[in-house]
Coordinates of C-alpha atoms and ligand atoms in Angstrom, one line a residue:
M271 CA -6.3 14.8 -16.5
E272 CA -5.2 13.2 -19.8
T273 CA -4.1 9.6 -19.5
R274 CA -1.4 8.6 -21.9
L275 CA -1.0 5.0 -23.1
L276 CA 2.6 4.2 -24.2
P277 CA 3.9 0.9 -25.4
F278 CA 6.6 -0.5 -23.1
S279 CA 10.0 1.0 -24.2
D280 CA 13.0 2.6 -22.6
Q281 CA 11.5 6.0 -23.3
A282 CA 8.1 5.0 -21.7
I283 CA 10.0 3.8 -18.6
A284 CA 12.0 7.0 -18.4
N285 CA 8.7 9.0 -18.6
A286 CA 7.1 6.8 -15.9
A287 CA 10.1 7.1 -13.6
G288 CA 10.0 10.9 -13.8
L289 CA 6.3 10.8 -12.9
I290 CA 6.9 8.4 -10.0
L291 CA 9.7 10.5 -8.6
A292 CA 7.4 13.5 -8.8
G293 CA 4.8 11.6 -6.6
E294 CA 2.4 10.5 -9.4
P295 CA 1.0 7.0 -9.7
I296 CA 1.4 5.2 -13.0
A297 CA 0.1 1.9 -14.3
V298 CA 2.5 -0.9 -15.3
A299 CA 2.2 -4.6 -15.9
T300 CA 3.5 -7.3 -13.6
E301 CA 3.2 -11.0 -14.5
T302 CA 0.0 -11.2 -12.5
V303 CA -2.1 -8.1 -13.1
Y304 CA -1.4 -4.4 -13.9
G305 CA -0.4 -2.5 -10.9
L306 CA -0.8 1.2 -10.0
A307 CA 2.7 2.0 -8.9
G308 CA 3.9 4.8 -6.6
D309 CA 7.0 5.6 -4.5
A310 CA 6.6 3.6 -1.3
T311 CA 8.9 6.0 0.6
N312 CA 6.7 9.0 -0.2
A313 CA 3.5 9.2 1.8
R314 CA 1.9 11.7 -0.5
A315 CA 2.6 9.5 -3.6
V316 CA 0.9 6.6 -1.8
A317 CA -2.1 8.9 -0.9
N318 CA -2.3 9.7 -4.6
I319 CA -2.7 6.0 -5.4
Y320 CA -5.7 5.8 -3.0
E321 CA -7.1 9.0 -4.5
A322 CA -6.8 7.6 -8.1
K323 CA -8.4 4.3 -7.1
G324 CA -11.2 6.0 -5.2
R325 CA -10.7 3.5 -2.4
P326 CA -13.1 4.1 0.5
S327 CA -10.7 2.6 3.0
F328 CA -7.0 2.0 3.6
N329 CA -5.7 -1.5 2.9
P330 CA -2.1 -2.4 3.3
L331 CA -0.4 -2.3 -0.1
I332 CA 2.1 -4.7 -1.6
V333 CA 5.6 -3.2 -2.1
H334 CA 7.6 -4.3 -5.1
V335 CA 11.4 -4.6 -5.0
P336 CA 14.0 -5.7 -7.6
D337 CA 15.5 -8.6 -5.6
L338 CA 15.7 -10.4 -2.3
R339 CA 18.6 -8.1 -1.1
A340 CA 16.4 -5.1 -1.5
A341 CA 13.5 -6.9 0.2
E342 CA 15.8 -7.7 3.2
R343 CA 16.5 -4.0 3.7
I344 CA 12.7 -3.5 4.3
G345 CA 11.5 -6.6 6.1
D346 CA 13.0 -9.3 8.3
F347 CA 13.1 -12.8 6.7
D348 CA 13.2 -15.9 8.8
E349 CA 14.3 -19.3 7.5
P350 CA 10.9 -20.3 6.2
A351 CA 10.5 -17.0 4.4
L352 CA 13.9 -17.2 2.9
G353 CA 13.1 -20.7 1.6
L354 CA 10.0 -19.5 -0.2
A355 CA 11.8 -16.3 -1.5
N356 CA 14.7 -18.3 -2.9
T357 CA 12.4 -20.8 -4.6
H358 CA 9.8 -18.5 -6.1
W359 CA 11.3 -15.0 -6.6
P360 CA 11.2 -13.4 -9.0
G361 CA 7.6 -14.5 -9.4
P362 CA 3.9 -14.2 -8.4
L363 CA 4.5 -14.6 -4.6
T364 CA 4.0 -12.0 -1.9
L365 CA 5.6 -12.5 1.5
V366 CA 4.2 -10.7 4.5
V367 CA 7.1 -10.3 7.0
P368 CA 7.9 -8.0 10.0
L369 CA 8.7 -4.5 8.9
R370 CA 12.2 -3.2 9.8
P371 CA 12.1 0.0 11.8
D372 CA 14.7 1.6 9.4
S373 CA 12.9 0.5 6.3
G374 CA 12.1 4.1 5.1
I375 CA 8.6 2.9 4.0
A376 CA 5.8 5.4 4.5
A377 CA 3.4 4.3 7.3
I378 CA 0.4 4.8 5.0
V379 CA 1.7 1.9 2.8
T380 CA 1.2 -0.7 5.6
A381 CA -1.8 1.2 7.0
G382 CA 0.2 1.4 10.2
L383 CA 0.8 -2.3 10.5
P384 CA 4.1 -3.7 11.9
T385 CA 4.3 -6.1 8.9
I386 CA 4.7 -5.6 5.2
G387 CA 3.8 -7.4 2.0
L388 CA 6.9 -7.7 -0.3
R389 CA 7.2 -9.1 -3.8
V390 CA 9.9 -9.4 -6.4
P391 CA 8.0 -9.4 -9.7
A392 CA 9.3 -11.2 -12.8
H393 CA 7.8 -8.9 -15.4
P394 CA 10.4 -6.8 -17.4
A395 CA 8.3 -3.6 -17.4
M396 CA 7.9 -3.5 -13.6
Q397 CA 11.6 -4.6 -13.2
A398 CA 12.7 -1.8 -15.5
L399 CA 10.6 0.8 -13.5
L400 CA 12.2 -0.4 -10.3
E401 CA 15.6 0.0 -11.7
A402 CA 14.9 3.4 -13.3
T403 CA 13.4 4.9 -10.1
G404 CA 15.7 3.2 -7.6
R405 CA 12.7 3.2 -5.2
P406 CA 10.5 0.4 -3.7
L407 CA 7.2 0.7 -5.4
A408 CA 3.8 0.2 -3.7
A409 CA 1.3 -1.1 -6.2
P410 CA -2.2 -2.4 -5.7
S411 CA -4.0 -3.7 -8.7
A412 CA -4.7 -0.8 -11.2
N413 CA -8.4 -0.7 -11.1
A414 CA -10.9 1.6 -9.5
S415 CA -12.1 0.5 -6.1
G416 CA -14.6 -2.4 -6.3
A417 CA -13.7 -3.2 -10.0
I418 CA -12.0 -6.3 -11.1
S419 CA -8.2 -6.5 -11.5
P420 CA -6.9 -5.5 -14.9
T421 CA -5.0 -7.9 -17.1
R422 CA -4.7 -5.6 -20.1
A423 CA -3.8 -1.9 -20.5
E424 CA -7.3 -1.3 -22.0
H425 CA -8.8 -2.5 -18.7
V426 CA -6.8 0.0 -16.8
L427 CA -7.8 2.8 -19.3
K428 CA -11.4 1.9 -18.9
S429 CA -11.2 1.9 -15.1
L430 CA -8.7 4.7 -14.3
G431 CA -8.7 6.8 -17.6
G432 CA -8.6 10.5 -16.7
R433 CA -7.4 9.7 -13.2
I434 CA -3.8 8.8 -13.8
P435 CA -1.2 10.4 -16.2
L436 CA 0.3 7.2 -17.8
I437 CA -0.3 3.6 -18.6
I438 CA 2.6 1.5 -19.9
D439 CA 1.1 -1.1 -22.3
S440 CA 2.8 -4.5 -22.3
G441 CA -0.2 -6.4 -23.6
A442 CA -2.0 -9.1 -21.7
T443 CA -0.4 -10.3 -18.4
E444 CA 0.8 -13.8 -18.3
R445 CA -0.9 -15.1 -15.1
G446 CA -4.1 -12.9 -14.9
L447 CA -4.5 -13.7 -11.2
E448 CA -3.1 -11.8 -8.3
S449 CA -0.1 -13.1 -6.5
T450 CA -0.2 -15.8 -3.8
I451 CA 0.2 -14.2 -0.4
V452 CA 2.0 -16.0 2.4
A453 CA 2.6 -14.6 5.9
A454 CA 5.9 -15.4 7.5
T455 CA 5.6 -13.6 10.8
G456 CA 6.4 -15.7 13.8
G457 CA 8.1 -18.9 12.8
S458 CA 5.4 -20.5 10.7
L459 CA 3.9 -19.8 7.2
R460 CA 0.2 -19.0 6.6
L461 CA -1.5 -18.7 3.3
L462 CA -3.4 -15.4 3.2
R463 CA -4.5 -15.4 -0.4
P464 CA -4.4 -18.3 -2.8
G465 CA -2.8 -17.5 -6.2
P466 CA -0.7 -18.7 -9.1
I467 CA 1.9 -20.4 -6.9
E468 CA 0.6 -23.4 -5.0
V469 CA 2.4 -23.3 -1.7
D470 CA 0.0 -25.4 0.3
A471 CA 2.3 -28.4 0.4
E472 CA 5.1 -26.3 1.6
L473 CA 3.2 -24.7 4.4
A474 CA 3.6 -25.7 8.0
S475 CA 0.8 -27.8 9.3
G476 CA -2.5 -26.0 9.9
G477 CA -1.9 -23.3 7.3
K478 CA -5.4 -22.3 6.5
I479 CA -6.7 -19.7 4.1
E480 CA -7.8 -16.4 5.7
A481 CA -9.2 -13.4 3.8
P482 CA -6.4 -10.8 3.7
G483 CA -8.8 -8.1 4.6
Q484 CA -9.8 -9.9 7.8
L485 CA -6.3 -11.0 8.6
A486 CA -4.8 -7.5 8.4
S487 CA -5.7 -6.5 11.9
H488 CA -5.3 -2.8 11.3
Y489 CA -3.5 -0.4 13.4
S490 CA -5.5 1.1 16.3
P491 CA -4.0 3.3 18.9
G492 CA -3.6 2.0 22.4
K493 CA -5.4 5.1 23.7
A494 CA -9.1 6.3 23.7
L495 CA -9.8 8.2 20.5
R496 CA -12.5 10.8 20.3
L497 CA -13.6 12.0 16.8
N498 CA -15.1 15.2 15.5
A499 CA -13.4 17.2 18.2
E500 CA -13.2 21.0 17.7
T501 CA -11.3 21.5 20.9
A502 CA -9.4 19.2 23.3
A503 CA -9.6 18.5 27.0
P504 CA -6.3 19.1 28.9
D505 CA -5.5 15.3 28.9
E506 CA -6.1 14.9 25.2
Y507 CA -3.6 15.1 22.3
L508 CA -5.5 16.9 19.5
I509 CA -4.8 16.0 15.9
G510 CA -6.0 19.0 13.9
F511 CA -7.3 19.5 10.4
G512 CA -8.0 22.7 8.5
A513 CA -9.2 25.4 10.9
V514 CA -8.7 23.2 14.0
A515 CA -5.0 23.7 14.6
G516 CA -4.4 20.9 17.2
D517 CA -1.1 19.8 18.7
S518 CA -0.2 18.6 15.1
S519 CA -2.3 18.8 12.0
L520 CA -3.3 16.4 9.3
S521 CA -3.4 19.3 6.9
P522 CA -3.5 23.0 8.0
T523 CA -4.9 23.9 4.6
G524 CA -7.6 21.2 4.7
D525 CA -6.0 19.2 1.8
L526 CA -7.4 15.6 2.0
I527 CA -4.5 14.1 0.1
E528 CA -2.0 15.6 2.5
A529 CA -4.2 14.4 5.4
A530 CA -4.3 10.8 4.2
A531 CA -0.5 10.9 3.7
R532 CA 0.0 12.1 7.3
L533 CA -2.7 10.1 9.1
F534 CA -0.8 7.0 10.3
D535 CA 2.3 9.0 11.3
L536 CA 0.2 11.4 13.4
L537 CA -1.8 8.5 15.1
H538 CA 1.6 7.0 16.0
Q539 CA 2.8 10.3 17.2
A540 CA -0.3 10.9 19.3
D541 CA 0.0 7.4 20.7
A542 CA 3.6 8.1 21.8
S543 CA 2.7 11.5 23.4
A544 CA 2.5 12.0 27.2
R545 CA -1.2 12.7 27.1
P546 CA -3.5 9.6 27.8
R547 CA -6.2 10.3 25.3
I548 CA -6.4 11.4 21.6
A549 CA -8.9 13.7 20.0
L550 CA -9.3 14.3 16.3
A551 CA -10.7 17.2 14.4
P552 CA -13.6 16.7 12.0
V553 CA -12.6 15.5 8.5
P554 CA -15.0 16.2 5.7
H555 CA -16.7 13.1 4.3
R556 CA -15.8 13.4 0.6
G557 CA -13.0 12.1 -1.6
L558 CA -10.1 10.6 0.5
G559 CA -12.0 11.9 3.6
I560 CA -14.2 8.8 3.3
A561 CA -11.2 6.5 3.6
I562 CA -9.8 8.6 6.4
N563 CA -13.1 8.5 8.3
D564 CA -13.5 4.8 7.7
R565 CA -10.1 4.2 9.2
L566 CA -10.7 6.5 12.1
S567 CA -14.1 5.1 13.1
R568 CA -12.5 1.6 13.2
A569 CA -9.7 2.9 15.4
A570 CA -12.2 4.7 17.7
A571 CA -14.4 1.6 18.0
T572 CA -11.5 -0.7 19.1
A573 CA -9.6 1.8 21.2
Ligands
TXA663 O1 -0.4 -9.7 -8.0 C1 -0.5 -8.9 -7.1 O2 -0.3 -9.1 -5.9 C2 -0.9 -7.5 -7.6 C3 0.3 -6.9 -8.4 C4 0.1 -5.5 -8.8 O3 1.5 -7.0 -7.7 N1 -1.2 -6.6 -6.5 C5 -2.3 -6.7 -5.7 O4 -2.4 -5.7 -4.7 O5 -3.1 -7.6 -5.8 P1 -3.8 -5.4 -4.0 O6 -3.6 -4.2 -3.2 O7 -4.9 -5.5 -4.9 O8 -3.9 -6.6 -2.9 C6 -3.0 -6.6 -1.8 C7 -3.5 -7.6 -0.8 C8 -4.6 -7.0 0.1 O9 -5.7 -7.9 0.2 C9 -3.9 -6.7 1.4 O10 -4.8 -6.9 2.5 C10 -2.8 -7.8 1.4 O11 -2.4 -7.8 0.1 N2 -1.7 -7.3 2.3 C11 -0.7 -6.4 2.0 N3 0.1 -6.2 3.0 C12 -0.3 -7.0 4.0 C13 0.1 -7.2 5.4 N4 1.1 -6.5 5.9 N5 -0.6 -8.1 6.1 C14 -1.7 -8.7 5.6 N6 -2.1 -8.6 4.3 C15 -1.5 -7.7 3.5
MG664 MG1 -7.0 -5.6 -5.9

C-alpha cells in the first residue's frame, strides 16, 4: 500500500473522511500525539486499526468526539465526570465512564468492557475530521505496536508507512505526551494514566495511579471456554472459524480481520445463549490471529 502524506487542508480532510467512511484507518494529529483514527461504530474499521498497528493483543481504545454533548450520547457522566469535562474539554483529558447500551460503539473498541474512554480533542485537524465524518473516531497513538508515540507526521510514516493509506501532516504536536486518563465509574475519580493535565489535586482522596493495561480488567465470559475445538459437545455453544461452521462463525471464509471485528460480539452472544459452556474453533496464529488468540487464552484462563 502507498502511504500518502498530505498537509492539513480542507481537501486533505475530505480525502481522509472518505477513507474513514470506507473503513480505512488514517493518521491525524491531536494536541497530544498523532492518532490512527477509524470509525468507532464500524467493527471492521476498528479491526483494521489493530491490523495496521500489528498489535498482538486487544486494548480498549480511546474514542474521540467533537463535544460533551456527543460524549453524553455514548457514555454516562456523573457529577465528578461532568466537572472535569467542563473544565478541561476540549483538551488532553480522557474520561473513562460507563458505556451506554445504545451507544452504537462497536464492542471491539472497548475490548468488550462495560466502560469507555472518551476525549474531546482541541486540535483543529482532528476536530475537522470529526465534523467531516460525523462519526465518533477510535484512535490509539499512530505507531506500530511496541514503538513510541509519534509527535510528527514523519514519525508516523516511519512506523506505519506502507500500512495505512493517508497521513495528514500538521507538523509537531503541541503536547507530545498522551492524554491524562481519569476513570469516573462509580462515584469517585481515579487517575489511570498521568498526562499533560494535572488532575491529582482534583481527585477524590486515595486516587492512586494504576497502569491502564492492568486496570482494564478485560471482558471474560461467565462460562467455561474451551479453545481449539473442531466439534462441540451438546451443552457447548460453538463459535466457528473457517471450515468449522459452529453455531455462529467469526469468519466463514477464514478472514482474520473479519474474525477480530466479530470476536467480542460473538463472545457476548455465546455468553447469552442457553448452553452452559462455550467452545471455540482453532484460529491460526498469524497476523490478527495472534491478538485474537491472546484475548481468547486470557478469557479461557479466567472463565
Ligand atoms: O493522547 C491520547 O490519548 C492519544 C491520542 C491519539 O488521543 N491516544 C492514546 O491511545 O494514547 P492509546 O490507545 O495509545 O492509549 C489508550 C489507553 C490504553 O492504555 C487503554 O488501556 C486506556 O487508554 N483505556 C481506554 N479505554 C479504557 C477503559 N474503558 N478502561 C480503562 N482504560 C482504558
Ligand atoms: Mg499508545
